[in-house]
Every structure is written in structure tokens, then in C-alpha cells.
Coordinates of C-alpha atoms in Angstrom, one line a residue:
Chain A
M1 CA -19.2 -103.4 193.2
K2 CA -20.0 -103.4 196.8
I3 CA -18.1 -106.2 198.6
T4 CA -21.0 -106.6 200.9
K5 CA -22.7 -108.5 197.9
L6 CA -19.8 -110.9 198.0
F7 CA -20.1 -111.5 201.9
Q8 CA -23.9 -112.0 201.5
R9 CA -23.2 -114.6 198.8
G10 CA -20.9 -116.3 201.3
E11 CA -17.6 -115.9 199.4
F12 CA -14.5 -115.6 201.3
V13 CA -13.6 -112.2 200.6
I14 CA -9.8 -111.2 199.7
T15 CA -8.7 -107.5 199.8
G16 CA -5.3 -106.1 199.3
E17 CA -4.0 -102.7 200.1
V18 CA -1.9 -100.0 198.5
G19 CA -0.7 -96.6 199.7
P20 CA -0.8 -93.7 197.2
I21 CA 2.3 -92.3 196.2
K22 CA 4.0 -89.2 197.7
G23 CA 3.3 -86.8 194.8
A24 CA 1.0 -86.2 191.9
V25 CA -0.1 -88.5 189.1
S26 CA 1.7 -87.7 185.8
R27 CA -0.5 -86.3 183.0
D28 CA 1.4 -88.8 180.8
W29 CA -1.2 -91.5 180.8
R30 CA 1.5 -93.9 179.8
V31 CA 3.1 -93.3 183.2
S32 CA 1.3 -95.1 185.9
P33 CA 2.1 -94.3 189.7
S34 CA 3.7 -97.3 191.7
C35 CA 0.6 -97.7 193.7
A36 CA -1.2 -98.6 190.7
Q37 CA 1.5 -100.8 189.5
E38 CA 1.2 -102.6 192.9
A39 CA -2.6 -102.7 192.6
W40 CA -2.1 -104.4 189.1
H41 CA -0.1 -107.3 190.6
L42 CA -3.0 -107.7 193.1
Q43 CA -5.9 -107.6 190.8
D44 CA -6.1 -111.2 189.8
F45 CA -6.0 -112.4 193.3
V46 CA -8.2 -110.2 195.3
H47 CA -11.7 -109.0 195.2
A48 CA -10.8 -105.3 196.0
V49 CA -8.0 -103.0 197.1
N50 CA -7.8 -100.8 200.1
V51 CA -6.7 -97.4 199.2
T52 CA -5.1 -95.7 202.4
D53 CA -5.7 -92.2 203.4
N54 CA -2.4 -90.3 204.2
Q55 CA -1.4 -93.6 206.2
S56 CA 0.5 -92.9 209.4
A57 CA -0.2 -89.3 208.8
V58 CA 2.3 -89.0 206.1
M59 CA 1.3 -86.5 203.5
R60 CA 0.5 -88.2 200.2
L61 CA -1.6 -88.4 197.1
G62 CA -5.3 -88.4 198.3
S63 CA -7.0 -91.7 198.8
L64 CA -10.0 -90.6 196.7
A65 CA -8.1 -89.7 193.5
A66 CA -6.0 -92.8 193.9
S67 CA -9.3 -95.0 194.5
V68 CA -10.6 -93.3 191.3
G69 CA -7.6 -94.0 189.4
L70 CA -7.9 -97.6 190.4
K71 CA -11.6 -97.8 189.4
Q72 CA -10.6 -96.5 186.0
R73 CA -8.1 -99.2 185.6
G74 CA -10.6 -101.9 186.3
I75 CA -9.5 -102.5 189.9
E76 CA -12.3 -102.5 192.7
P77 CA -11.0 -99.9 195.5
I78 CA -11.9 -99.6 198.9
F79 CA -11.5 -95.8 199.8
Q80 CA -10.3 -95.2 203.3
L81 CA -11.4 -92.1 204.8
T82 CA -10.2 -91.0 208.3
C83 CA -11.1 -88.2 210.7
R84 CA -8.0 -86.9 211.3
D85 CA -7.6 -84.2 208.5
R86 CA -11.3 -83.4 207.9
N87 CA -14.3 -82.0 209.8
R88 CA -17.8 -83.2 209.5
I89 CA -18.4 -80.9 206.3
A90 CA -15.5 -82.3 204.5
L91 CA -16.1 -85.8 205.4
Q92 CA -19.5 -85.6 204.2
S93 CA -18.5 -83.8 201.0
D94 CA -15.8 -86.3 200.4
L95 CA -18.5 -89.2 200.9
L96 CA -20.8 -87.7 198.3
T97 CA -17.7 -86.9 196.1
A98 CA -16.7 -90.5 196.2
Y99 CA -20.1 -92.0 195.4
S100 CA -20.3 -89.4 192.6
L101 CA -17.1 -90.6 191.1
G102 CA -18.1 -94.5 191.2
I103 CA -16.6 -95.6 194.5
D104 CA -18.7 -98.5 196.0
N105 CA -16.7 -99.3 199.1
V106 CA -15.4 -97.2 201.8
L107 CA -13.7 -97.9 204.9
L108 CA -14.3 -95.4 207.8
L109 CA -11.5 -95.0 210.4
T110 CA -10.3 -92.5 213.0
G111 CA -6.8 -92.1 211.4
D112 CA -3.4 -92.4 212.9
H113 CA -2.5 -89.3 215.1
I114 CA -0.6 -86.5 213.3
Q115 CA 2.4 -87.1 215.8
L116 CA 3.2 -90.5 214.0
G117 CA 3.5 -88.8 210.5
D118 CA 5.7 -86.2 208.7
H119 CA 3.9 -83.0 209.3
K120 CA 4.0 -82.9 213.2
S121 CA 3.1 -79.4 213.8
A122 CA -0.5 -79.7 211.7
K123 CA -3.6 -79.2 213.5
P124 CA -5.2 -82.4 214.1
V125 CA -9.0 -82.4 213.3
F126 CA -10.8 -85.4 214.9
D127 CA -14.2 -83.3 214.8
L128 CA -15.9 -86.8 214.7
D129 CA -14.7 -90.2 216.1
S130 CA -15.1 -93.3 213.7
V131 CA -18.5 -94.1 215.3
Q132 CA -19.9 -90.9 214.5
L133 CA -18.5 -90.9 211.1
I134 CA -20.2 -94.3 210.3
R135 CA -23.4 -93.0 211.6
M136 CA -23.1 -89.9 209.4
A137 CA -22.5 -92.1 206.5
K138 CA -25.3 -94.2 207.2
G139 CA -27.5 -91.1 207.5
L140 CA -26.2 -89.9 204.0
Q141 CA -27.6 -93.1 202.8
A142 CA -31.0 -92.7 204.4
G143 CA -31.0 -89.3 202.5
H144 CA -30.0 -86.6 205.2
D145 CA -26.9 -85.2 206.3
I146 CA -25.5 -84.9 210.0
T147 CA -27.7 -81.8 210.7
G148 CA -31.0 -83.5 209.4
H149 CA -31.0 -81.7 206.1
D150 CA -32.3 -83.7 202.9
I151 CA -29.8 -84.5 200.1
E152 CA -30.5 -85.3 196.6
N153 CA -29.7 -88.9 195.3
P154 CA -28.2 -90.5 198.5
P155 CA -25.1 -92.4 198.0
D156 CA -25.2 -96.2 198.3
M157 CA -21.8 -97.5 199.2
A158 CA -20.7 -100.5 201.3
L159 CA -19.5 -99.0 205.0
G160 CA -16.5 -100.9 206.3
A161 CA -14.9 -100.4 209.8
V162 CA -11.7 -101.5 211.4
V163 CA -11.1 -103.2 214.7
N164 CA -7.9 -104.1 216.6
P165 CA -7.9 -107.5 218.1
N166 CA -4.5 -106.9 219.6
F167 CA -6.1 -104.2 221.9
E168 CA -5.8 -104.6 225.7
P169 CA -8.5 -104.8 227.3
L170 CA -10.0 -106.5 224.4
D171 CA -13.7 -105.8 226.0
L172 CA -13.0 -102.0 225.6
Q173 CA -12.0 -102.5 221.9
L174 CA -15.3 -104.7 221.2
L175 CA -17.3 -102.0 223.1
K176 CA -16.5 -99.7 220.3
M177 CA -16.9 -102.4 217.7
R178 CA -20.4 -102.7 218.8
K179 CA -21.0 -99.3 218.6
K180 CA -19.8 -99.2 215.3
I181 CA -22.1 -102.0 214.3
D182 CA -25.1 -100.0 215.7
A183 CA -23.9 -97.1 213.9
G184 CA -24.3 -99.1 210.7
A185 CA -20.7 -100.7 210.0
E186 CA -21.5 -103.4 207.5
F187 CA -18.2 -105.2 207.4
F188 CA -14.9 -105.3 209.2
Q189 CA -11.3 -105.5 208.7
T190 CA -8.9 -106.3 211.5
Q191 CA -5.6 -104.6 212.4
A192 CA -2.7 -106.9 211.4
V193 CA -2.7 -109.9 213.9
Y194 CA 0.2 -112.5 214.2
D195 CA -0.6 -114.3 217.6
D196 CA -2.8 -117.3 217.3
R197 CA -4.3 -116.7 220.8
V198 CA -5.2 -113.3 220.1
V199 CA -7.1 -114.6 217.0
D200 CA -9.0 -117.1 219.0
E201 CA -10.0 -115.0 221.9
F202 CA -11.2 -112.4 219.2
V203 CA -13.3 -114.9 217.3
A204 CA -14.6 -116.3 220.3
K205 CA -16.0 -112.9 221.6
T206 CA -17.1 -111.5 218.1
E207 CA -18.7 -114.6 216.5
K208 CA -22.3 -113.5 217.7
F209 CA -21.7 -109.7 216.6
G210 CA -23.1 -110.7 213.0
R211 CA -21.1 -109.0 210.8
P212 CA -18.6 -110.3 208.3
I213 CA -15.0 -109.9 209.6
Q214 CA -11.7 -110.0 207.4
L215 CA -8.6 -111.1 209.2
G216 CA -5.9 -108.6 208.7
V217 CA -2.4 -109.7 208.0
V218 CA 0.7 -107.7 207.3
M219 CA 3.8 -109.2 205.3
L220 CA 6.5 -109.6 207.7
K221 CA 9.7 -109.0 205.6
S222 CA 12.5 -109.3 208.0
P223 CA 13.5 -109.6 211.5
Q224 CA 14.3 -105.8 211.5
M225 CA 10.9 -104.9 210.3
G226 CA 9.3 -107.1 213.2
A227 CA 11.4 -105.1 215.7
F228 CA 10.6 -101.9 213.9
M229 CA 6.7 -102.4 214.0
N230 CA 7.0 -103.6 217.7
R231 CA 8.6 -100.2 218.4
N232 CA 6.8 -97.8 216.0
V233 CA 3.6 -99.1 214.7
S234 CA 0.7 -98.4 216.9
G235 CA -1.5 -101.4 217.8
I236 CA 0.5 -104.3 216.2
S237 CA 2.8 -106.9 218.1
V238 CA 5.0 -109.4 216.5
P239 CA 5.6 -112.4 218.4
R240 CA 9.2 -113.5 218.9
A241 CA 8.6 -116.8 217.0
W242 CA 7.6 -114.9 213.8
I243 CA 10.7 -112.6 214.0
D244 CA 13.0 -115.7 214.6
E245 CA 11.5 -117.6 211.8
I246 CA 11.8 -114.9 209.1
G247 CA 15.4 -114.2 210.4
S248 CA 16.2 -117.9 209.9
V249 CA 16.6 -117.8 206.3
D250 CA 19.0 -115.6 204.0
K251 CA 17.7 -112.2 202.9
A252 CA 17.3 -114.0 199.3
D253 CA 14.8 -116.3 200.4
R254 CA 12.9 -113.9 202.8
K255 CA 10.2 -113.2 200.3
K256 CA 9.4 -116.8 199.8
K257 CA 9.5 -117.4 203.5
A258 CA 7.4 -114.6 204.2
A259 CA 4.7 -115.9 201.9
E260 CA 4.8 -119.3 203.6
M261 CA 4.7 -118.0 207.1
M262 CA 1.7 -115.7 206.2
G263 CA 0.0 -118.5 204.2
R264 CA 0.4 -120.9 207.1
F265 CA -1.3 -118.2 209.4
I266 CA -4.2 -117.8 207.1
A267 CA -4.6 -121.3 206.7
R268 CA -4.9 -122.0 210.3
H269 CA -7.5 -119.4 210.8
K270 CA -9.4 -118.8 207.5
D271 CA -12.6 -121.0 208.6
K272 CA -13.1 -118.4 211.6
F273 CA -13.3 -115.3 209.5
Q274 CA -15.4 -114.2 206.4
G275 CA -12.4 -113.1 204.5
V276 CA -8.7 -112.0 204.7
H277 CA -7.1 -108.6 204.3
I278 CA -3.5 -108.8 203.1
M279 CA -1.5 -105.7 203.5
P280 CA 1.8 -106.8 201.4
L281 CA 3.7 -103.4 201.8
G282 CA 5.0 -103.5 198.2
W283 CA 5.5 -107.4 198.0
T284 CA 2.3 -107.6 195.9
D285 CA 3.9 -110.3 193.6
V286 CA 4.1 -112.9 196.3
V287 CA 0.3 -112.6 197.2
P288 CA -0.5 -115.6 194.9
E289 CA 1.8 -117.8 196.8
I290 CA 0.4 -116.6 200.3
L291 CA -3.0 -117.7 199.0
E292 CA -1.5 -121.0 197.8
H293 CA -0.1 -121.8 201.0
A294 CA -3.3 -120.6 202.6
G295 CA -5.3 -123.1 200.6
I296 CA -7.5 -120.5 199.0
S297 CA -8.2 -120.9 195.6
V298 CA -7.0 -118.1 193.6
A299 CA -9.8 -118.3 190.9
A300 CA -12.3 -117.9 193.7
A301 CA -11.5 -114.1 193.9
R302 CA -12.1 -113.2 190.2
Chain B
M1 CA -5.6 -72.8 237.1
H2 CA -4.0 -71.5 234.1
A3 CA -0.6 -73.1 233.6
T4 CA 2.1 -70.9 232.3
I5 CA 5.6 -71.3 231.5
Q6 CA 8.2 -68.4 231.3
K7 CA 9.4 -67.5 227.5
P8 CA 13.2 -68.0 227.3
I9 CA 14.8 -64.6 228.2
T10 CA 16.2 -64.4 224.8
E11 CA 12.8 -64.3 223.3
I12 CA 11.5 -61.6 225.6
L13 CA 14.7 -59.5 224.8
R14 CA 13.5 -59.5 221.2
F15 CA 10.4 -57.9 222.2
I16 CA 11.8 -54.8 223.7
R17 CA 13.2 -52.0 221.6
P18 CA 16.3 -50.0 222.3
G19 CA 15.6 -47.6 225.2
E20 CA 12.3 -48.9 225.7
K21 CA 10.9 -48.5 229.3
V22 CA 9.3 -51.7 230.8
F23 CA 7.4 -52.3 233.8
V24 CA 7.3 -55.9 234.9
V25 CA 3.8 -57.3 236.3
G26 CA 3.4 -60.7 238.0
C27 CA 0.5 -62.7 239.1
N28 CA 0.0 -63.8 242.8
N29 CA -2.2 -66.6 241.8
C30 CA -1.5 -69.2 239.0
A31 CA 1.8 -67.9 237.7
W32 CA 2.8 -67.9 241.3
K33 CA 2.3 -71.5 241.7
C34 CA 4.0 -72.2 238.1
H35 CA 7.0 -70.3 239.3
S36 CA 6.5 -68.1 236.1
G37 CA 5.3 -65.0 237.5
G38 CA 5.2 -65.0 241.4
P39 CA 7.0 -62.2 243.7
D40 CA 10.2 -64.1 243.4
E41 CA 10.1 -64.6 239.6
T42 CA 9.0 -61.1 239.0
K43 CA 11.8 -59.4 240.9
A44 CA 14.1 -61.8 239.3
M45 CA 13.0 -61.0 235.8
A46 CA 13.3 -57.1 236.7
E47 CA 17.0 -57.9 237.8
R48 CA 17.7 -60.1 234.6
L49 CA 16.4 -57.5 232.3
T50 CA 18.3 -54.7 233.9
R51 CA 21.6 -57.1 233.8
R52 CA 21.1 -57.0 230.1
G53 CA 20.7 -53.5 229.8
V54 CA 17.0 -52.9 229.7
D55 CA 15.6 -49.9 231.3
V56 CA 13.1 -51.4 234.0
V57 CA 11.1 -48.6 235.6
G58 CA 9.4 -50.9 238.2
Y59 CA 7.7 -54.1 239.0
T60 CA 5.0 -55.4 240.9
V61 CA 2.7 -58.5 241.7
P62 CA -0.9 -57.0 242.5
G63 CA -2.4 -58.1 245.7
P64 CA -1.5 -60.7 248.3
Q65 CA -0.8 -64.3 247.6
G66 CA -3.8 -65.8 245.9
M67 CA -4.8 -62.6 244.2
S68 CA -5.2 -63.2 240.4
L69 CA -3.7 -60.7 238.1
C70 CA -6.9 -61.1 235.9
K71 CA -9.1 -59.6 238.6
L72 CA -9.4 -56.1 236.5
D73 CA -10.6 -53.7 239.2
H74 CA -7.8 -54.8 241.7
T75 CA -5.0 -54.7 239.0
R76 CA -6.2 -51.4 237.7
K77 CA -6.1 -49.7 241.2
V78 CA -2.3 -51.1 241.9
L79 CA -1.0 -50.2 238.4
Q80 CA -2.6 -46.7 238.1
Q81 CA -2.8 -45.7 241.6
D82 CA -0.2 -47.5 244.0
Y83 CA 2.4 -47.6 241.2
A84 CA 1.2 -44.5 239.4
E85 CA 4.6 -42.9 239.2
Q86 CA 6.5 -46.1 237.6
T87 CA 3.8 -46.9 235.3
R88 CA 3.4 -43.5 234.1
R89 CA 7.2 -43.6 232.9
A90 CA 6.7 -47.0 231.2
D91 CA 6.6 -47.5 227.6
S92 CA 5.4 -51.1 228.0
F93 CA 4.4 -53.8 230.4
L94 CA 5.9 -57.1 230.5
V95 CA 3.5 -59.6 231.8
L96 CA 4.3 -62.8 233.8
G97 CA 1.2 -64.3 233.9
C98 CA -1.4 -66.1 231.4
G99 CA -3.0 -64.4 228.4
Q100 CA -6.1 -63.4 230.5
G101 CA -3.8 -61.6 232.7
V102 CA -1.9 -60.0 229.7
H103 CA -5.3 -58.8 228.5
T104 CA -6.0 -57.5 232.1
V105 CA -3.2 -55.3 232.0
I106 CA -4.1 -53.9 228.4
D107 CA -7.5 -53.0 230.4
A108 CA -6.0 -51.9 233.5
T109 CA -3.6 -49.4 231.8
D110 CA -6.3 -48.2 229.2
G111 CA -4.6 -49.9 226.3
A112 CA -0.8 -49.7 227.0
M113 CA 1.7 -51.6 225.1
V114 CA 2.1 -55.2 226.6
H115 CA 4.7 -58.0 226.1
P116 CA 3.8 -61.7 227.2
G117 CA 6.5 -62.9 229.3
C118 CA 4.9 -66.5 229.4
D119 CA 3.4 -69.0 227.2
T120 CA 0.0 -70.1 228.4
I121 CA -0.1 -73.7 228.1
F122 CA -3.3 -75.0 229.8
G123 CA -5.8 -75.1 232.4
G124 CA -4.7 -77.6 235.1
E125 CA -4.8 -79.4 238.4
T126 CA -1.9 -78.4 241.1
V127 CA -1.3 -82.2 241.7
S128 CA 1.6 -81.3 243.9
E129 CA 3.8 -78.2 244.3
S130 CA 5.8 -79.4 241.4
D131 CA 3.3 -80.9 239.3
I132 CA 0.7 -79.4 237.3
Q133 CA -1.5 -81.4 235.1
E134 CA -4.2 -81.3 232.4
F135 CA -7.7 -82.6 232.9
C136 CA -9.9 -80.2 231.2
S137 CA -9.9 -78.8 227.9
L138 CA -12.4 -75.8 228.5
C139 CA -14.5 -76.9 225.5
G140 CA -17.8 -75.6 226.9
E141 CA -19.6 -78.8 226.6
C142 CA -18.9 -81.3 229.6
V143 CA -19.2 -84.9 228.8
I144 CA -17.5 -86.5 231.8
E145 CA -20.7 -87.8 233.5
Y146 CA -20.5 -90.9 231.4
T147 CA -16.9 -91.3 231.6
G148 CA -16.6 -91.4 235.5
G149 CA -15.2 -87.7 235.6
L150 CA -12.2 -88.5 233.2
C151 CA -12.4 -86.1 230.2
P152 CA -11.9 -87.9 226.8
M153 CA -11.6 -84.4 225.1
T154 CA -8.3 -84.0 227.3
L155 CA -7.0 -87.5 228.1
C156 CA -7.5 -89.0 224.6
S157 CA -5.1 -87.5 222.1
K158 CA -7.7 -87.9 219.4
Q159 CA -10.6 -86.6 221.6
L160 CA -12.8 -89.6 220.9
L161 CA -16.0 -90.0 222.4
N162 CA -17.3 -93.3 221.6
G163 CA -14.1 -95.5 223.0
P164 CA -10.6 -95.9 221.9
C165 CA -8.8 -96.1 218.5
G166 CA -6.9 -99.2 218.0
G167 CA -3.6 -97.6 218.4
A168 CA -2.9 -98.2 222.1
E169 CA -0.2 -100.6 222.9
K170 CA -0.3 -102.4 226.2
G171 CA -2.5 -99.7 227.7
M172 CA -0.4 -96.9 226.4
C173 CA -1.3 -94.1 223.9
E174 CA 0.1 -94.4 220.2
V175 CA 1.3 -90.7 220.5
D176 CA 3.3 -91.2 223.6
P177 CA 4.1 -94.6 224.9
E178 CA 4.9 -93.1 228.3
R179 CA 1.5 -91.9 228.8
P180 CA -1.6 -94.3 229.3
C181 CA -4.5 -94.3 226.7
G182 CA -7.3 -92.0 228.1
W183 CA -9.8 -94.5 227.1
V184 CA -8.0 -97.3 229.1
L185 CA -7.8 -95.1 232.2
I186 CA -11.6 -94.3 231.6
Y187 CA -12.5 -98.1 231.3
E188 CA -10.6 -99.2 234.4
R189 CA -12.0 -96.6 236.5
L190 CA -15.7 -97.3 235.6
R191 CA -14.8 -101.0 236.0
K192 CA -13.6 -100.5 239.3
L193 CA -16.7 -98.3 240.3
G194 CA -18.9 -101.1 238.7
R195 CA -20.2 -98.6 236.2
L196 CA -19.2 -99.9 232.9
E197 CA -22.8 -99.6 231.6
L198 CA -22.2 -95.8 231.2
L199 CA -20.1 -96.4 228.3
D200 CA -22.7 -98.2 226.3
A201 CA -24.8 -95.0 225.0
Y202 CA -23.7 -93.6 221.7
Q203 CA -22.2 -90.1 222.4
P204 CA -22.9 -87.5 219.6
P205 CA -20.4 -85.3 218.0
K206 CA -19.5 -82.1 219.9
D207 CA -21.2 -78.8 219.4
H208 CA -18.1 -77.0 218.4
A209 CA -20.0 -73.5 218.3
K210 CA -19.7 -73.9 222.1
W211 CA -15.9 -74.1 221.7
S212 CA -15.9 -70.9 219.5
R213 CA -13.7 -68.1 220.7
P214 CA -14.2 -65.5 222.1
R215 CA -16.8 -66.6 224.5
R216 CA -18.2 -64.6 227.4
L217 CA -19.8 -65.4 230.6
E218 CA -22.2 -63.0 232.3
V219 CA -22.8 -63.5 236.0
S220 CA -25.1 -62.5 238.7
P221 CA -25.5 -64.1 242.1
F222 CA -28.9 -65.9 240.8
E223 CA -28.0 -67.0 237.2
A224 CA -25.4 -67.0 234.5
T225 CA -25.5 -66.6 230.9
F226 CA -22.8 -68.5 228.5
C227 CA -22.4 -66.4 225.3
S228 CA -20.8 -68.3 222.4
Q229 CA -21.4 -68.8 218.6
A230 CA -24.0 -71.4 219.7
G231 CA -26.2 -68.6 221.2
R232 CA -26.7 -67.3 224.7
V233 CA -27.6 -69.9 227.5
T234 CA -28.9 -68.8 230.7
V235 CA -29.0 -71.1 233.7
S236 CA -30.5 -70.4 237.2
N237 CA -28.6 -71.4 240.3
Q238 CA -31.8 -71.1 242.3
D239 CA -34.4 -73.3 240.9

């Protein structure tokens, strides 16, 4: 189901995220890859699950194969598609393939640079940027490819995009967000945000944009992870207060603490957004707790 | 200019077979500025090779300072006439210049064996005598009118045309925290110029057929024709 239908109904849309495994899916149907198991934990609490595309430029199982795998298991996937590894022919072909295999939602992104990943000598593609990709996907919906040739049975998928509220200067990031809207983006998920002021400035500047936005949150598991993200994860900054708070409890209690902190943050801001995108980084089992702390009815998602 | 950097001597030595007679050629323009193949470096290379047992039959850097090795007629005259005796004895030519210069030596010698003595790394601006920086990727389809003259194909690690990705951190690129995000540079420049409206328009995908290799330029005093996989495009410089 297209998640844009949920936004249209005025539902608060909750999505999760899993990363495909580094490896192939077993031919033994009784063996499920870990990403499918994570998605299972999530499925009763979210509307859909993002499937990342060679996230952080680390080579993995394809996002489309993993998305189809989730769909077959009854979980609604959001197929992430990046410009890093595919030229315009491959991007369009993958969009047609995705729709043909039953995918209803795609998230169209630039992609992390190859230098951030595990294949640093690979040739970066970036034939299109994300704005051009969205426009091309919209064109496929309208029945033609990027060169103007007609296509048979145009695909009809919800077209999502991303925006980073942490970006400085924010106006430059919003200029690109506007271009994504003009190109055909139907909903947005934000990069992980931890800072209340960042949220408020972003909301103030985008509330008239007229597209549903999901607040992105990443589980902060430990103070070390906060420091690591500040050092290594592009476009995310974790304030000192978060790092101190998660560090204030013993390791054994951190999962509970992380869920509480994240829940409190979502509770403070949920009314300003049309949904939340939770990136639990493997701690999928505490997502119900996060939602409880956030005061979001779990049943709402199903 | 074409920025070049000398290959390590150990790599160059692997190119040369036992007993091979080598003539060393430098470039009096770009490679001179890069200290990779000017008169001093070319003489030094001949000596470094000789010290390591290589039979160097001669060396030269064609033309006065500022003369490019890639100017074929001049390089041909120097190698085939001025240095005819040495070049006739040479089994191969070690070229201290860019890849264009290497090919020029092939043409100038009617097809002799060549060895690249340098890696050709980019086309750049000589910011100072000790600093050469890349501002153009030679893509064949210039888009910098709407970016205040700053090239997103070069300054943005992902070559994005419609604004930044989300990866920059405090204005620095996700690929290299020491280097500014190209789009932040473009934005700040246009903001200072009061021309931010230039960024509003959608920029279509590049025509990569214009970035096809190899390309060719046919020139006359009145017009030029750019030949690529995108076809032949002739532009007058008179109308």
C-alpha cells in the first residue's frame, strides 16, 4: 500500500528501517536473514519499513531484493534507491522492476559517497542527482522515460525524498527540498535530528511547503555511539546532553534509557510532523516502548 | 594547465628493460610549473636514471619557457632535427609531462615506444607557485553561469547540479571534513553577490555524450567544431 494514502487520511505515519545483510539470502526458506527478523519485530508497530540501499556505501544485499523479501513476508517496504551506483538507465529499470515486483513506496536519494564505505576505489556514478531522479520517476508515472519515450503500463508508486534539518545553512537545504517538491516528491523523511532548536527552526520554515514530513530519529545506544556519529556519520550531530544522559546509566539499562529518551523527544515534537521515521539500528524490540513514551498509540499503526 | 606529478622512480625503473636506451623529454609549460618535468627535473631524471644503471642517450625540454610539449610541430622539430642523433639511438622516450604530451611524443617520433614519467592528475589553476587547484572537470557542457562561476561538477564530490546533498557538516564535505562543501561555497558566493535567484531553476541532467572520450576540436580563426558522441557542434566566433 502506498503510504501517501495514510498521509491523505491524516494518519500519523510510523516507519522503521532495516539494512539488508552483507550476504545472500539462504535458499533454505526456513532461514530468514537478520534484516527480515528485525523487520518482523517492527511490523506490528509501524506502517512500513525502509530498506536501505548499500547504506553508507557498504556493499550488501540489494535493497530491491530485500524489499521484495519483506513484501512476501507481509511487511510493507519502502525501497530506498540511490544515485551513487546506477546511471539513469539502471535507475529507471530498477524503478520499473520494483513496481513490477509489487513495491508501492520508494525513497529517492543521492546516496552516501563511496569514500564513506568499504569499496573506496569504486567508480562513483552520480549520473543524476536526487532532484533529477525524482523528476524522472515522476515522468515514468506519467508514462514516459527520461528521454521522452513512451513506456507500457506506467508504474504507480509513492515517491519519497529526504531532507536534513541539521544542514547549515538551512536555507540552502530547503532550496533543494523545494526543488524536490517541484520535481514530484510526495512525502519526506528527515535525517536524524536530536536538537530541539533544529527541529523548531526546520518546522517553522517548512510548514507551508505542503508535503507530509516524518521526523527522523536514530536510536542513541551509548555515549560512544554519539561521539562516533559526531565524528563519522555525515549530516548528523548529537548534542552533549544526549550523550551525557545515555552515559548516565549502566550498560544493562541503556536500551530502556534510549527508548525513554527517544520517546520523550518524539513526544515533544510529534504534533509538528505528519509521522516519525525510527531508525532503531538493530534495537527493534524497544520500538513499542519508544512509541509508548512518545504517547503514540501502537494500534494506530495497524 | 594540466597538473602532473612524477611517478616514483621505482615505478619508472620497472618500465625500462635491461639494456634499453632511453631519451628523456620534459615540458616547458605545465610540467615545468608542477616541477614534474621542467628543465631542472628533466636533467635530474636523466642523472637519477643513469645513477641506477639506465642507459640514458639524451634529454631535452623543447622550446623556451612557456612552450608546451603538446605543440606537435615544435616537438617534432626538436626531437627529429635538433636531437636527431640521440633520438635515433633511443629505444624509448620517457616523457615528463601530461598524457597529451606523451601522445605528442608518439606523434613526433612517428610511433616510438614511450613511457609515462608522470601521472596526469587534473586541469587546474596555478593559485600560487606552490599550489595548483582543480576548478574545472573539462566535462564539455559548462553549467557555471548559474553557480557564480563555481563548478559543481568539480567542487561537489557527488557532482550534484541542483543543490547540496544532506551530508555536509558545518559547511564541510562529508567526503573530507577538511574541505568545504562545494554547494555551500556556491551559495555563499551568490548570497554575497545578491544573486541567489540563480539557484532557483531546475538544472537538467548532464549530456554525458559531450563528456565522451576521445573528443576532438577542429579550429579555424572564424569558427570551431566540437566533436563528441553528442555529434559535431560548430560555433562561429564572428557573428
